[in-house]
């Protein structure tokens, strides 16, 4: 199964505080950054490296450097909260944007923006904190595959079983990394127990 749930105790700790309804936007953003870095480290654990030589103050030695550039693609708007830790910690990253918004009545996502850099030869990290029905993620992955992306990981903070089934069913080559796999969706297609509307809590709207 191409689905990895973070097993680190710190991830569980951070998700619990993110779920807490009393957590204010400033702390919510910090927790989002921390979890995004943990997810990005997992999703790049197998990145290729190449040999190089480096001169230390004492002598020349061999080392290894990352051989594959990253592209991070947030699904707007909540995915934006996951970008900064990745661009800060990885040396060669470009950023694409996909704008999708769920209709409040139908929970079907509508596309309103798409701008992607060249994807050939890169590892693409699609970041969106919530995977509910999977409709947004599947649309984003369709667009990335159409644009030439082939080495793709989806990074979520909370995923539902239904969303995981939708993604793995339509994009079996995509690896999913998530900090938590929750129980179910409610009648409005919100994740249970979840943490509510991620974008609203991130931006205080
Ligand atoms: C949320 C979330 C995902 C989507 C998940 O975004 O950030 O993109 O819902 O739901 P799905 O798996 O059922 O498609 P939303 O559409 O609420 O937009 P926002 O990020 O602008 O708040
Ligand atoms: N989007 C969210 O922000 N939260 C959910 O529970 C489902 C979709």
mmCIF file with all atom_site columns, C-alpha atoms and ligand atoms in Angstrom:
data_model
loop_
_atom_site.group_PDB
_atom_site.id
_atom_site.type_symbol
_atom_site.label_atom_id
_atom_site.label_alt_id
_atom_site.label_comp_id
_atom_site.label_asym_id
_atom_site.label_entity_id
_atom_site.label_seq_id
_atom_site.pdbx_PDB_ins_code
_atom_site.Cartn_x
_atom_site.Cartn_y
_atom_site.Cartn_z
_atom_site.occupancy
_atom_site.B_iso_or_equiv
_atom_site.pdbx_formal_charge
_atom_site.auth_seq_id
_atom_site.auth_comp_id
_atom_site.auth_asym_id
_atom_site.auth_atom_id
_atom_site.pdbx_PDB_model_num
ATOM   1   C CA  . UNK A 1 1   ? 0.000   0.000  0.000   1.00 0.00 ? 1   UNK A CA  1
ATOM   2   C CA  . UNK A 1 2   ? 1.539   3.343  -0.991  1.00 0.00 ? 2   UNK A CA  1
ATOM   3   C CA  . UNK A 1 3   ? 0.266   5.006  2.206   1.00 0.00 ? 3   UNK A CA  1
ATOM   4   C CA  . UNK A 1 4   ? 2.553   5.934  5.094   1.00 0.00 ? 4   UNK A CA  1
ATOM   5   C CA  . UNK A 1 5   ? 1.242   7.247  8.425   1.00 0.00 ? 5   UNK A CA  1
ATOM   6   C CA  . UNK A 1 6   ? 3.873   9.038  10.507  1.00 0.00 ? 6   UNK A CA  1
ATOM   7   C CA  . UNK A 1 7   ? 4.833   6.803  13.416  1.00 0.00 ? 7   UNK A CA  1
ATOM   8   C CA  . UNK A 1 8   ? 6.957   9.327  15.344  1.00 0.00 ? 8   UNK A CA  1
ATOM   9   C CA  . UNK A 1 9   ? 5.521   10.174 18.812  1.00 0.00 ? 9   UNK A CA  1
ATOM   10  C CA  . UNK A 1 10  ? 6.166   13.879 18.112  1.00 0.00 ? 10  UNK A CA  1
ATOM   11  C CA  . UNK A 1 11  ? 3.765   13.693 15.152  1.00 0.00 ? 11  UNK A CA  1
ATOM   12  C CA  . UNK A 1 12  ? 0.988   12.324 17.378  1.00 0.00 ? 12  UNK A CA  1
ATOM   13  C CA  . UNK A 1 13  ? 1.673   15.066 19.944  1.00 0.00 ? 13  UNK A CA  1
ATOM   14  C CA  . UNK A 1 14  ? 1.521   17.835 17.327  1.00 0.00 ? 14  UNK A CA  1
ATOM   15  C CA  . UNK A 1 15  ? -1.684  16.487 15.718  1.00 0.00 ? 15  UNK A CA  1
ATOM   16  C CA  . UNK A 1 16  ? -3.414  16.317 19.095  1.00 0.00 ? 16  UNK A CA  1
ATOM   17  C CA  . UNK A 1 17  ? -2.722  20.016 19.726  1.00 0.00 ? 17  UNK A CA  1
ATOM   18  C CA  . UNK A 1 18  ? -3.800  20.860 16.175  1.00 0.00 ? 18  UNK A CA  1
ATOM   19  C CA  . UNK A 1 19  ? -7.149  19.106 16.776  1.00 0.00 ? 19  UNK A CA  1
ATOM   20  C CA  . UNK A 1 20  ? -7.803  21.028 20.015  1.00 0.00 ? 20  UNK A CA  1
ATOM   21  C CA  . UNK A 1 21  ? -10.600 23.519 19.353  1.00 0.00 ? 21  UNK A CA  1
ATOM   22  C CA  . UNK A 1 22  ? -8.962  26.020 21.731  1.00 0.00 ? 22  UNK A CA  1
ATOM   23  C CA  . UNK A 1 23  ? -5.748  26.190 19.643  1.00 0.00 ? 23  UNK A CA  1
ATOM   24  C CA  . UNK A 1 24  ? -5.464  29.711 18.218  1.00 0.00 ? 24  UNK A CA  1
ATOM   25  C CA  . UNK A 1 25  ? -4.280  30.502 14.649  1.00 0.00 ? 25  UNK A CA  1
ATOM   26  C CA  . UNK A 1 26  ? -0.699  31.465 15.657  1.00 0.00 ? 26  UNK A CA  1
ATOM   27  C CA  . UNK A 1 27  ? -0.049  28.116 17.375  1.00 0.00 ? 27  UNK A CA  1
ATOM   28  C CA  . UNK A 1 28  ? -2.045  26.331 14.665  1.00 0.00 ? 28  UNK A CA  1
ATOM   29  C CA  . UNK A 1 29  ? 0.376   27.719 12.035  1.00 0.00 ? 29  UNK A CA  1
ATOM   30  C CA  . UNK A 1 30  ? 3.416   26.675 14.086  1.00 0.00 ? 30  UNK A CA  1
ATOM   31  C CA  . UNK A 1 31  ? 2.097   23.133 14.504  1.00 0.00 ? 31  UNK A CA  1
ATOM   32  C CA  . UNK A 1 32  ? 1.354   23.013 10.766  1.00 0.00 ? 32  UNK A CA  1
ATOM   33  C CA  . UNK A 1 33  ? 4.963   24.011 9.982   1.00 0.00 ? 33  UNK A CA  1
ATOM   34  C CA  . UNK A 1 34  ? 6.362   21.385 12.324  1.00 0.00 ? 34  UNK A CA  1
ATOM   35  C CA  . UNK A 1 35  ? 4.187   18.574 10.948  1.00 0.00 ? 35  UNK A CA  1
ATOM   36  C CA  . UNK A 1 36  ? 4.915   19.617 7.362   1.00 0.00 ? 36  UNK A CA  1
ATOM   37  C CA  . UNK A 1 37  ? 8.639   19.277 7.967   1.00 0.00 ? 37  UNK A CA  1
ATOM   38  C CA  . UNK A 1 38  ? 8.198   15.803 9.477   1.00 0.00 ? 38  UNK A CA  1
ATOM   39  C CA  . UNK A 1 39  ? 6.094   14.784 6.455   1.00 0.00 ? 39  UNK A CA  1
ATOM   40  C CA  . UNK A 1 40  ? 8.594   16.233 3.968   1.00 0.00 ? 40  UNK A CA  1
ATOM   41  C CA  . UNK A 1 41  ? 11.480  14.389 5.625   1.00 0.00 ? 41  UNK A CA  1
ATOM   42  C CA  . UNK A 1 42  ? 9.563   11.105 5.303   1.00 0.00 ? 42  UNK A CA  1
ATOM   43  C CA  . UNK A 1 43  ? 8.590   11.802 1.695   1.00 0.00 ? 43  UNK A CA  1
ATOM   44  C CA  . UNK A 1 44  ? 12.207  12.480 0.707   1.00 0.00 ? 44  UNK A CA  1
ATOM   45  C CA  . UNK A 1 45  ? 13.884  9.688  2.665   1.00 0.00 ? 45  UNK A CA  1
ATOM   46  C CA  . UNK A 1 46  ? 14.537  7.778  -0.589  1.00 0.00 ? 46  UNK A CA  1
ATOM   47  C CA  . UNK A 1 47  ? 15.674  10.758 -2.718  1.00 0.00 ? 47  UNK A CA  1
ATOM   48  C CA  . UNK A 1 48  ? 18.656  9.960  -4.920  1.00 0.00 ? 48  UNK A CA  1
ATOM   49  C CA  . UNK A 1 49  ? 22.048  11.429 -4.053  1.00 0.00 ? 49  UNK A CA  1
ATOM   50  C CA  . UNK A 1 50  ? 25.230  11.664 -6.130  1.00 0.00 ? 50  UNK A CA  1
ATOM   51  C CA  . UNK A 1 51  ? 28.921  11.606 -5.207  1.00 0.00 ? 51  UNK A CA  1
ATOM   52  C CA  . UNK A 1 52  ? 30.861  14.822 -5.074  1.00 0.00 ? 52  UNK A CA  1
ATOM   53  C CA  . UNK A 1 53  ? 34.159  16.047 -3.660  1.00 0.00 ? 53  UNK A CA  1
ATOM   54  C CA  . UNK A 1 54  ? 34.445  18.791 -1.085  1.00 0.00 ? 54  UNK A CA  1
ATOM   55  C CA  . UNK A 1 55  ? 37.483  20.597 0.271   1.00 0.00 ? 55  UNK A CA  1
ATOM   56  C CA  . UNK A 1 56  ? 37.424  20.952 4.064   1.00 0.00 ? 56  UNK A CA  1
ATOM   57  C CA  . UNK A 1 57  ? 39.904  23.320 5.752   1.00 0.00 ? 57  UNK A CA  1
ATOM   58  C CA  . UNK A 1 58  ? 42.133  20.232 6.220   1.00 0.00 ? 58  UNK A CA  1
ATOM   59  C CA  . UNK A 1 59  ? 41.819  18.073 3.099   1.00 0.00 ? 59  UNK A CA  1
ATOM   60  C CA  . UNK A 1 60  ? 39.676  17.011 0.177   1.00 0.00 ? 60  UNK A CA  1
ATOM   61  C CA  . UNK A 1 61  ? 37.075  14.357 0.837   1.00 0.00 ? 61  UNK A CA  1
ATOM   62  C CA  . UNK A 1 62  ? 34.084  12.787 -0.855  1.00 0.00 ? 62  UNK A CA  1
ATOM   63  C CA  . UNK A 1 63  ? 30.472  13.450 0.039   1.00 0.00 ? 63  UNK A CA  1
ATOM   64  C CA  . UNK A 1 64  ? 26.992  13.093 -1.314  1.00 0.00 ? 64  UNK A CA  1
ATOM   65  C CA  . UNK A 1 65  ? 24.507  15.744 -2.387  1.00 0.00 ? 65  UNK A CA  1
ATOM   66  C CA  . UNK A 1 66  ? 20.874  15.590 -3.423  1.00 0.00 ? 66  UNK A CA  1
ATOM   67  C CA  . UNK A 1 67  ? 20.561  14.606 -7.084  1.00 0.00 ? 67  UNK A CA  1
ATOM   68  C CA  . UNK A 1 68  ? 16.908  15.362 -7.703  1.00 0.00 ? 68  UNK A CA  1
ATOM   69  C CA  . UNK A 1 69  ? 15.235  18.775 -7.417  1.00 0.00 ? 69  UNK A CA  1
ATOM   70  C CA  . UNK A 1 70  ? 11.942  19.100 -5.572  1.00 0.00 ? 70  UNK A CA  1
ATOM   71  C CA  . UNK A 1 71  ? 8.760   20.795 -6.687  1.00 0.00 ? 71  UNK A CA  1
ATOM   72  C CA  . UNK A 1 72  ? 6.250   21.578 -3.965  1.00 0.00 ? 72  UNK A CA  1
ATOM   73  C CA  . UNK A 1 73  ? 2.657   22.169 -5.066  1.00 0.00 ? 73  UNK A CA  1
ATOM   74  C CA  . UNK A 1 74  ? 0.257   23.473 -2.416  1.00 0.00 ? 74  UNK A CA  1
ATOM   75  C CA  . UNK A 1 75  ? -3.460  23.058 -3.020  1.00 0.00 ? 75  UNK A CA  1
ATOM   76  C CA  . UNK A 1 76  ? -4.778  26.527 -2.179  1.00 0.00 ? 76  UNK A CA  1
ATOM   77  C CA  . UNK A 1 77  ? -5.557  27.818 0.194   1.00 0.00 ? 77  UNK A CA  1
ATOM   78  C CA  . UNK A 1 78  ? -4.838  25.581 3.206   1.00 0.00 ? 78  UNK A CA  1
ATOM   79  C CA  . UNK A 1 79  ? -1.871  23.884 1.507   1.00 0.00 ? 79  UNK A CA  1
ATOM   80  C CA  . UNK A 1 80  ? 0.014   27.192 1.579   1.00 0.00 ? 80  UNK A CA  1
ATOM   81  C CA  . UNK A 1 81  ? 0.623   26.661 5.296   1.00 0.00 ? 81  UNK A CA  1
ATOM   82  C CA  . UNK A 1 82  ? 2.778   23.617 4.484   1.00 0.00 ? 82  UNK A CA  1
ATOM   83  C CA  . UNK A 1 83  ? 5.122   25.222 1.916   1.00 0.00 ? 83  UNK A CA  1
ATOM   84  C CA  . UNK A 1 84  ? 7.531   27.362 3.936   1.00 0.00 ? 84  UNK A CA  1
ATOM   85  C CA  . UNK A 1 85  ? 9.234   24.585 5.938   1.00 0.00 ? 85  UNK A CA  1
ATOM   86  C CA  . UNK A 1 86  ? 9.945   22.731 2.691   1.00 0.00 ? 86  UNK A CA  1
ATOM   87  C CA  . UNK A 1 87  ? 11.392  25.736 0.854   1.00 0.00 ? 87  UNK A CA  1
ATOM   88  C CA  . UNK A 1 88  ? 13.441  26.599 3.946   1.00 0.00 ? 88  UNK A CA  1
ATOM   89  C CA  . UNK A 1 89  ? 15.004  23.191 4.490   1.00 0.00 ? 89  UNK A CA  1
ATOM   90  C CA  . UNK A 1 90  ? 15.540  21.901 0.949   1.00 0.00 ? 90  UNK A CA  1
ATOM   91  C CA  . UNK A 1 91  ? 18.153  23.546 -1.279  1.00 0.00 ? 91  UNK A CA  1
ATOM   92  C CA  . UNK A 1 92  ? 16.642  23.177 -4.744  1.00 0.00 ? 92  UNK A CA  1
ATOM   93  C CA  . UNK A 1 93  ? 12.884  23.697 -4.671  1.00 0.00 ? 93  UNK A CA  1
ATOM   94  C CA  . UNK A 1 94  ? 10.452  25.334 -7.021  1.00 0.00 ? 94  UNK A CA  1
ATOM   95  C CA  . UNK A 1 95  ? 6.823   25.994 -6.198  1.00 0.00 ? 95  UNK A CA  1
ATOM   96  C CA  . UNK A 1 96  ? 3.656   25.462 -8.248  1.00 0.00 ? 96  UNK A CA  1
ATOM   97  C CA  . UNK A 1 97  ? 0.131   26.402 -7.230  1.00 0.00 ? 97  UNK A CA  1
ATOM   98  C CA  . UNK A 1 98  ? -3.226  24.708 -7.691  1.00 0.00 ? 98  UNK A CA  1
ATOM   99  C CA  . UNK A 1 99  ? -6.355  26.555 -6.558  1.00 0.00 ? 99  UNK A CA  1
ATOM   100 C CA  . UNK A 1 100 ? -9.323  24.362 -5.660  1.00 0.00 ? 100 UNK A CA  1
ATOM   101 C CA  . UNK A 1 101 ? -12.305 25.163 -3.483  1.00 0.00 ? 101 UNK A CA  1
ATOM   102 C CA  . UNK A 1 102 ? -14.969 22.769 -2.226  1.00 0.00 ? 102 UNK A CA  1
ATOM   103 C CA  . UNK A 1 103 ? -18.548 23.834 -2.725  1.00 0.00 ? 103 UNK A CA  1
ATOM   104 C CA  . UNK A 1 104 ? -20.098 24.059 0.757   1.00 0.00 ? 104 UNK A CA  1
ATOM   105 C CA  . UNK A 1 105 ? -23.313 22.309 -0.349  1.00 0.00 ? 105 UNK A CA  1
ATOM   106 C CA  . UNK A 1 106 ? -21.939 19.511 -2.564  1.00 0.00 ? 106 UNK A CA  1
ATOM   107 C CA  . UNK A 1 107 ? -18.341 19.166 -1.251  1.00 0.00 ? 107 UNK A CA  1
ATOM   108 C CA  . UNK A 1 108 ? -17.218 18.987 -4.895  1.00 0.00 ? 108 UNK A CA  1
ATOM   109 C CA  . UNK A 1 109 ? -14.062 20.980 -5.574  1.00 0.00 ? 109 UNK A CA  1
ATOM   110 C CA  . UNK A 1 110 ? -13.961 23.686 -8.264  1.00 0.00 ? 110 UNK A CA  1
ATOM   111 C CA  . UNK A 1 111 ? -10.661 24.612 -9.905  1.00 0.00 ? 111 UNK A CA  1
ATOM   112 C CA  . UNK A 1 112 ? -9.836  28.341 -10.024 1.00 0.00 ? 112 UNK A CA  1
ATOM   113 C CA  . UNK A 1 113 ? -6.050  28.477 -10.588 1.00 0.00 ? 113 UNK A CA  1
ATOM   114 C CA  . UNK A 1 114 ? -3.194  26.313 -11.851 1.00 0.00 ? 114 UNK A CA  1
ATOM   115 C CA  . UNK A 1 115 ? 0.419   27.349 -12.408 1.00 0.00 ? 115 UNK A CA  1
ATOM   116 C CA  . UNK A 1 116 ? 3.094   24.660 -12.461 1.00 0.00 ? 116 UNK A CA  1
ATOM   117 C CA  . UNK A 1 117 ? 6.849   24.820 -13.095 1.00 0.00 ? 117 UNK A CA  1
ATOM   118 C CA  . UNK A 1 118 ? 8.594   22.191 -15.280 1.00 0.00 ? 118 UNK A CA  1
ATOM   119 C CA  . UNK A 1 119 ? 8.063   18.833 -13.573 1.00 0.00 ? 119 UNK A CA  1
ATOM   120 C CA  . UNK A 1 120 ? 10.215  16.414 -15.604 1.00 0.00 ? 120 UNK A CA  1
ATOM   121 C CA  . UNK A 1 121 ? 13.023  14.858 -13.551 1.00 0.00 ? 121 UNK A CA  1
ATOM   122 C CA  . UNK A 1 122 ? 11.715  16.215 -10.238 1.00 0.00 ? 122 UNK A CA  1
ATOM   123 C CA  . UNK A 1 123 ? 10.085  14.779 -7.124  1.00 0.00 ? 123 UNK A CA  1
ATOM   124 C CA  . UNK A 1 124 ? 6.734   16.537 -6.774  1.00 0.00 ? 124 UNK A CA  1
ATOM   125 C CA  . UNK A 1 125 ? 5.382   17.032 -3.254  1.00 0.00 ? 125 UNK A CA  1
ATOM   126 C CA  . UNK A 1 126 ? 1.681   17.916 -3.396  1.00 0.00 ? 126 UNK A CA  1
ATOM   127 C CA  . UNK A 1 127 ? 0.750   19.428 -0.043  1.00 0.00 ? 127 UNK A CA  1
ATOM   128 C CA  . UNK A 1 128 ? -2.770  19.755 1.350   1.00 0.00 ? 128 UNK A CA  1
ATOM   129 C CA  . UNK A 1 129 ? -3.469  19.284 5.062   1.00 0.00 ? 129 UNK A CA  1
ATOM   130 C CA  . UNK A 1 130 ? -6.892  17.618 4.660   1.00 0.00 ? 130 UNK A CA  1
ATOM   131 C CA  . UNK A 1 131 ? -7.770  14.595 2.516   1.00 0.00 ? 131 UNK A CA  1
ATOM   132 C CA  . UNK A 1 132 ? -11.538 14.194 2.968   1.00 0.00 ? 132 UNK A CA  1
ATOM   133 C CA  . UNK A 1 133 ? -13.480 12.862 -0.047  1.00 0.00 ? 133 UNK A CA  1
ATOM   134 C CA  . UNK A 1 134 ? -10.244 12.973 -2.032  1.00 0.00 ? 134 UNK A CA  1
ATOM   135 C CA  . UNK A 1 135 ? -11.915 15.032 -4.779  1.00 0.00 ? 135 UNK A CA  1
ATOM   136 C CA  . UNK A 1 136 ? -9.480  17.962 -4.466  1.00 0.00 ? 136 UNK A CA  1
ATOM   137 C CA  . UNK A 1 137 ? -6.398  15.745 -4.327  1.00 0.00 ? 137 UNK A CA  1
ATOM   138 C CA  . UNK A 1 138 ? -7.486  13.669 -7.338  1.00 0.00 ? 138 UNK A CA  1
ATOM   139 C CA  . UNK A 1 139 ? -8.093  16.830 -9.419  1.00 0.00 ? 139 UNK A CA  1
ATOM   140 C CA  . UNK A 1 140 ? -4.686  18.199 -8.401  1.00 0.00 ? 140 UNK A CA  1
ATOM   141 C CA  . UNK A 1 141 ? -2.928  14.909 -9.175  1.00 0.00 ? 141 UNK A CA  1
ATOM   142 C CA  . UNK A 1 142 ? -4.672  14.755 -12.579 1.00 0.00 ? 142 UNK A CA  1
ATOM   143 C CA  . UNK A 1 143 ? -3.330  18.244 -13.401 1.00 0.00 ? 143 UNK A CA  1
ATOM   144 C CA  . UNK A 1 144 ? 0.193   17.347 -12.246 1.00 0.00 ? 144 UNK A CA  1
ATOM   145 C CA  . UNK A 1 145 ? 0.234   14.101 -14.244 1.00 0.00 ? 145 UNK A CA  1
ATOM   146 C CA  . UNK A 1 146 ? -1.061  15.983 -17.328 1.00 0.00 ? 146 UNK A CA  1
ATOM   147 C CA  . UNK A 1 147 ? 1.788   18.479 -16.876 1.00 0.00 ? 147 UNK A CA  1
ATOM   148 C CA  . UNK A 1 148 ? 4.404   15.691 -16.921 1.00 0.00 ? 148 UNK A CA  1
ATOM   149 C CA  . UNK A 1 149 ? 4.869   14.898 -13.221 1.00 0.00 ? 149 UNK A CA  1
ATOM   150 C CA  . UNK A 1 150 ? 5.675   11.233 -12.674 1.00 0.00 ? 150 UNK A CA  1
ATOM   151 C CA  . UNK A 1 151 ? 7.439   10.965 -9.290  1.00 0.00 ? 151 UNK A CA  1
ATOM   152 C CA  . UNK A 1 152 ? 4.690   12.292 -7.026  1.00 0.00 ? 152 UNK A CA  1
ATOM   153 C CA  . UNK A 1 153 ? 4.011   12.213 -3.277  1.00 0.00 ? 153 UNK A CA  1
ATOM   154 C CA  . UNK A 1 154 ? 0.889   13.568 -1.589  1.00 0.00 ? 154 UNK A CA  1
ATOM   155 C CA  . UNK A 1 155 ? 1.468   15.024 1.896   1.00 0.00 ? 155 UNK A CA  1
ATOM   156 C CA  . UNK A 1 156 ? -1.559  15.370 4.201   1.00 0.00 ? 156 UNK A CA  1
ATOM   157 C CA  . UNK A 1 157 ? -1.866  16.072 7.895   1.00 0.00 ? 157 UNK A CA  1
ATOM   158 C CA  . UNK A 1 158 ? -5.216  14.294 8.362   1.00 0.00 ? 158 UNK A CA  1
ATOM   159 C CA  . UNK A 1 159 ? -6.582  11.754 5.869   1.00 0.00 ? 159 UNK A CA  1
ATOM   160 C CA  . UNK A 1 160 ? -9.874  9.857  5.798   1.00 0.00 ? 160 UNK A CA  1
ATOM   161 C CA  . UNK A 1 161 ? -10.173 6.236  4.623   1.00 0.00 ? 161 UNK A CA  1
ATOM   162 C CA  . UNK A 1 162 ? -12.483 7.429  1.803   1.00 0.00 ? 162 UNK A CA  1
ATOM   163 C CA  . UNK A 1 163 ? -9.937  9.999  0.602   1.00 0.00 ? 163 UNK A CA  1
ATOM   164 C CA  . UNK A 1 164 ? -7.107  7.466  0.678   1.00 0.00 ? 164 UNK A CA  1
ATOM   165 C CA  . UNK A 1 165 ? -9.225  5.043  -1.378  1.00 0.00 ? 165 UNK A CA  1
ATOM   166 C CA  . UNK A 1 166 ? -10.009 7.760  -3.941  1.00 0.00 ? 166 UNK A CA  1
ATOM   167 C CA  . UNK A 1 167 ? -6.340  8.704  -4.382  1.00 0.00 ? 167 UNK A CA  1
ATOM   168 C CA  . UNK A 1 168 ? -4.871  5.211  -4.431  1.00 0.00 ? 168 UNK A CA  1
ATOM   169 C CA  . UNK A 1 169 ? -7.648  4.042  -6.765  1.00 0.00 ? 169 UNK A CA  1
ATOM   170 C CA  . UNK A 1 170 ? -7.093  6.760  -9.364  1.00 0.00 ? 170 UNK A CA  1
ATOM   171 C CA  . UNK A 1 171 ? -3.342  7.373  -8.906  1.00 0.00 ? 171 UNK A CA  1
ATOM   172 C CA  . UNK A 1 172 ? -1.816  4.077  -7.708  1.00 0.00 ? 172 UNK A CA  1
ATOM   173 C CA  . UNK A 1 173 ? 1.758   5.266  -8.351  1.00 0.00 ? 173 UNK A CA  1
ATOM   174 C CA  . UNK A 1 174 ? 1.396   8.212  -5.950  1.00 0.00 ? 174 UNK A CA  1
ATOM   175 C CA  . UNK A 1 175 ? 2.702   7.672  -2.426  1.00 0.00 ? 175 UNK A CA  1
ATOM   176 C CA  . UNK A 1 176 ? 0.604   9.217  0.341   1.00 0.00 ? 176 UNK A CA  1
ATOM   177 C CA  . UNK A 1 177 ? 2.205   10.483 3.569   1.00 0.00 ? 177 UNK A CA  1
ATOM   178 C CA  . UNK A 1 178 ? -0.100  11.525 6.382   1.00 0.00 ? 178 UNK A CA  1
ATOM   179 C CA  . UNK A 1 179 ? 0.271   12.375 10.048  1.00 0.00 ? 179 UNK A CA  1
ATOM   180 C CA  . UNK A 1 180 ? -3.087  10.800 10.973  1.00 0.00 ? 180 UNK A CA  1
ATOM   181 C CA  . UNK A 1 181 ? -5.695  8.513  9.419   1.00 0.00 ? 181 UNK A CA  1
ATOM   182 C CA  . UNK A 1 182 ? -9.088  9.375  10.902  1.00 0.00 ? 182 UNK A CA  1
ATOM   183 C CA  . UNK A 1 183 ? -12.302 7.397  11.247  1.00 0.00 ? 183 UNK A CA  1
ATOM   184 C CA  . UNK A 1 184 ? -14.842 8.657  8.708   1.00 0.00 ? 184 UNK A CA  1
ATOM   185 C CA  . UNK A 1 185 ? -16.584 11.627 7.082   1.00 0.00 ? 185 UNK A CA  1
ATOM   186 C CA  . UNK A 1 186 ? -19.728 13.288 8.422   1.00 0.00 ? 186 UNK A CA  1
ATOM   187 C CA  . UNK A 1 187 ? -22.792 14.176 6.338   1.00 0.00 ? 187 UNK A CA  1
ATOM   188 C CA  . UNK A 1 188 ? -21.123 17.452 5.236   1.00 0.00 ? 188 UNK A CA  1
ATOM   189 C CA  . UNK A 1 189 ? -17.973 15.524 4.210   1.00 0.00 ? 189 UNK A CA  1
ATOM   190 C CA  . UNK A 1 190 ? -15.895 16.840 7.109   1.00 0.00 ? 190 UNK A CA  1
ATOM   191 C CA  . UNK A 1 191 ? -13.361 14.473 8.633   1.00 0.00 ? 191 UNK A CA  1
ATOM   192 C CA  . UNK A 1 192 ? -14.223 12.836 12.001  1.00 0.00 ? 192 UNK A CA  1
ATOM   193 C CA  . UNK A 1 193 ? -12.783 13.411 14.526  1.00 0.00 ? 193 UNK A CA  1
ATOM   194 C CA  . UNK A 1 194 ? -10.713 15.749 12.329  1.00 0.00 ? 194 UNK A CA  1
ATOM   195 C CA  . UNK A 1 195 ? -9.957  19.295 13.330  1.00 0.00 ? 195 UNK A CA  1
ATOM   196 C CA  . UNK A 1 196 ? -12.639 21.315 11.532  1.00 0.00 ? 196 UNK A CA  1
ATOM   197 C CA  . UNK A 1 197 ? -11.992 23.617 8.589   1.00 0.00 ? 197 UNK A CA  1
ATOM   198 C CA  . UNK A 1 198 ? -8.217  23.749 8.253   1.00 0.00 ? 198 UNK A CA  1
ATOM   199 C CA  . UNK A 1 199 ? -8.100  26.898 6.106   1.00 0.00 ? 199 UNK A CA  1
ATOM   200 C CA  . UNK A 1 200 ? -10.340 28.820 8.499   1.00 0.00 ? 200 UNK A CA  1
ATOM   201 C CA  . UNK A 1 201 ? -8.274  27.772 11.525  1.00 0.00 ? 201 UNK A CA  1
ATOM   202 C CA  . UNK A 1 202 ? -4.956  28.506 9.774   1.00 0.00 ? 202 UNK A CA  1
ATOM   203 C CA  . UNK A 1 203 ? -5.967  31.971 8.647   1.00 0.00 ? 203 UNK A CA  1
ATOM   204 C CA  . UNK A 1 204 ? -8.382  32.909 11.444  1.00 0.00 ? 204 UNK A CA  1
ATOM   205 C CA  . UNK A 1 205 ? -11.316 33.366 9.033   1.00 0.00 ? 205 UNK A CA  1
HETATM 206 C C1  . LIG B 2 .   ? -10.145 21.832 2.030   1.00 0.00 ? 1   LIG B C1  1
HETATM 207 C C2  . LIG B 2 .   ? -8.786  21.152 2.184   1.00 0.00 ? 1   LIG B C2  1
HETATM 208 C C3  . LIG B 2 .   ? -8.694  20.336 0.918   1.00 0.00 ? 1   LIG B C3  1
HETATM 209 C C4  . LIG B 2 .   ? -10.119 19.911 0.692   1.00 0.00 ? 1   LIG B C4  1
HETATM 210 C C5  . LIG B 2 .   ? -10.297 18.481 1.131   1.00 0.00 ? 1   LIG B C5  1
HETATM 211 O O1  . LIG B 2 .   ? -10.051 22.915 1.204   1.00 0.00 ? 1   LIG B O1  1
HETATM 212 O O2  . LIG B 2 .   ? -7.735  22.056 2.325   1.00 0.00 ? 1   LIG B O2  1
HETATM 213 O O3  . LIG B 2 .   ? -8.203  21.047 -0.193  1.00 0.00 ? 1   LIG B O3  1
HETATM 214 O O4  . LIG B 2 .   ? -10.944 20.771 1.505   1.00 0.00 ? 1   LIG B O4  1
HETATM 215 O O5  . LIG B 2 .   ? -11.559 18.018 0.824   1.00 0.00 ? 1   LIG B O5  1
HETATM 216 P P1  . LIG B 2 .   ? -11.834 16.902 -0.259  1.00 0.00 ? 1   LIG B P1  1
HETATM 217 O O6  . LIG B 2 .   ? -10.824 15.815 -0.037  1.00 0.00 ? 1   LIG B O6  1
HETATM 218 O O7  . LIG B 2 .   ? -13.235 16.466 0.048   1.00 0.00 ? 1   LIG B O7  1
HETATM 219 O O8  . LIG B 2 .   ? -11.717 17.513 -1.631  1.00 0.00 ? 1   LIG B O8  1
HETATM 220 P P2  . LIG B 2 .   ? -11.290 23.883 0.859   1.00 0.00 ? 1   LIG B P2  1
HETATM 221 O O9  . LIG B 2 .   ? -11.901 23.449 -0.430  1.00 0.00 ? 1   LIG B O9  1
HETATM 222 O O10 . LIG B 2 .   ? -12.196 23.989 2.034   1.00 0.00 ? 1   LIG B O10 1
HETATM 223 O O11 . LIG B 2 .   ? -10.585 25.250 0.523   1.00 0.00 ? 1   LIG B O11 1
HETATM 224 P P3  . LIG B 2 .   ? -9.635  26.202 1.409   1.00 0.00 ? 1   LIG B P3  1
HETATM 225 O O12 . LIG B 2 .   ? -8.308  25.501 1.515   1.00 0.00 ? 1   LIG B O12 1
HETATM 226 O O13 . LIG B 2 .   ? -9.579  27.420 0.559   1.00 0.00 ? 1   LIG B O13 1
HETATM 227 O O14 . LIG B 2 .   ? -10.280 26.422 2.753   1.00 0.00 ? 1   LIG B O14 1
HETATM 228 N N1  . LIG B 2 .   ? -11.654 20.358 4.573   1.00 0.00 ? 2   LIG B N1  1
HETATM 229 C C1  . LIG B 2 .   ? -11.320 20.731 5.841   1.00 0.00 ? 2   LIG B C1  1
HETATM 230 O O1  . LIG B 2 .   ? -10.701 21.788 6.035   1.00 0.00 ? 2   LIG B O1  1
HETATM 231 N N2  . LIG B 2 .   ? -11.691 19.927 6.851   1.00 0.00 ? 2   LIG B N2  1
HETATM 232 C C2  . LIG B 2 .   ? -12.354 18.777 6.657   1.00 0.00 ? 2   LIG B C2  1
HETATM 233 O O2  . LIG B 2 .   ? -12.651 18.073 7.659   1.00 0.00 ? 2   LIG B O2  1
HETATM 234 C C3  . LIG B 2 .   ? -12.684 18.404 5.341   1.00 0.00 ? 2   LIG B C3  1
HETATM 235 C C4  . LIG B 2 .   ? -12.323 19.217 4.321   1.00 0.00 ? 2   LIG B C4  1
#
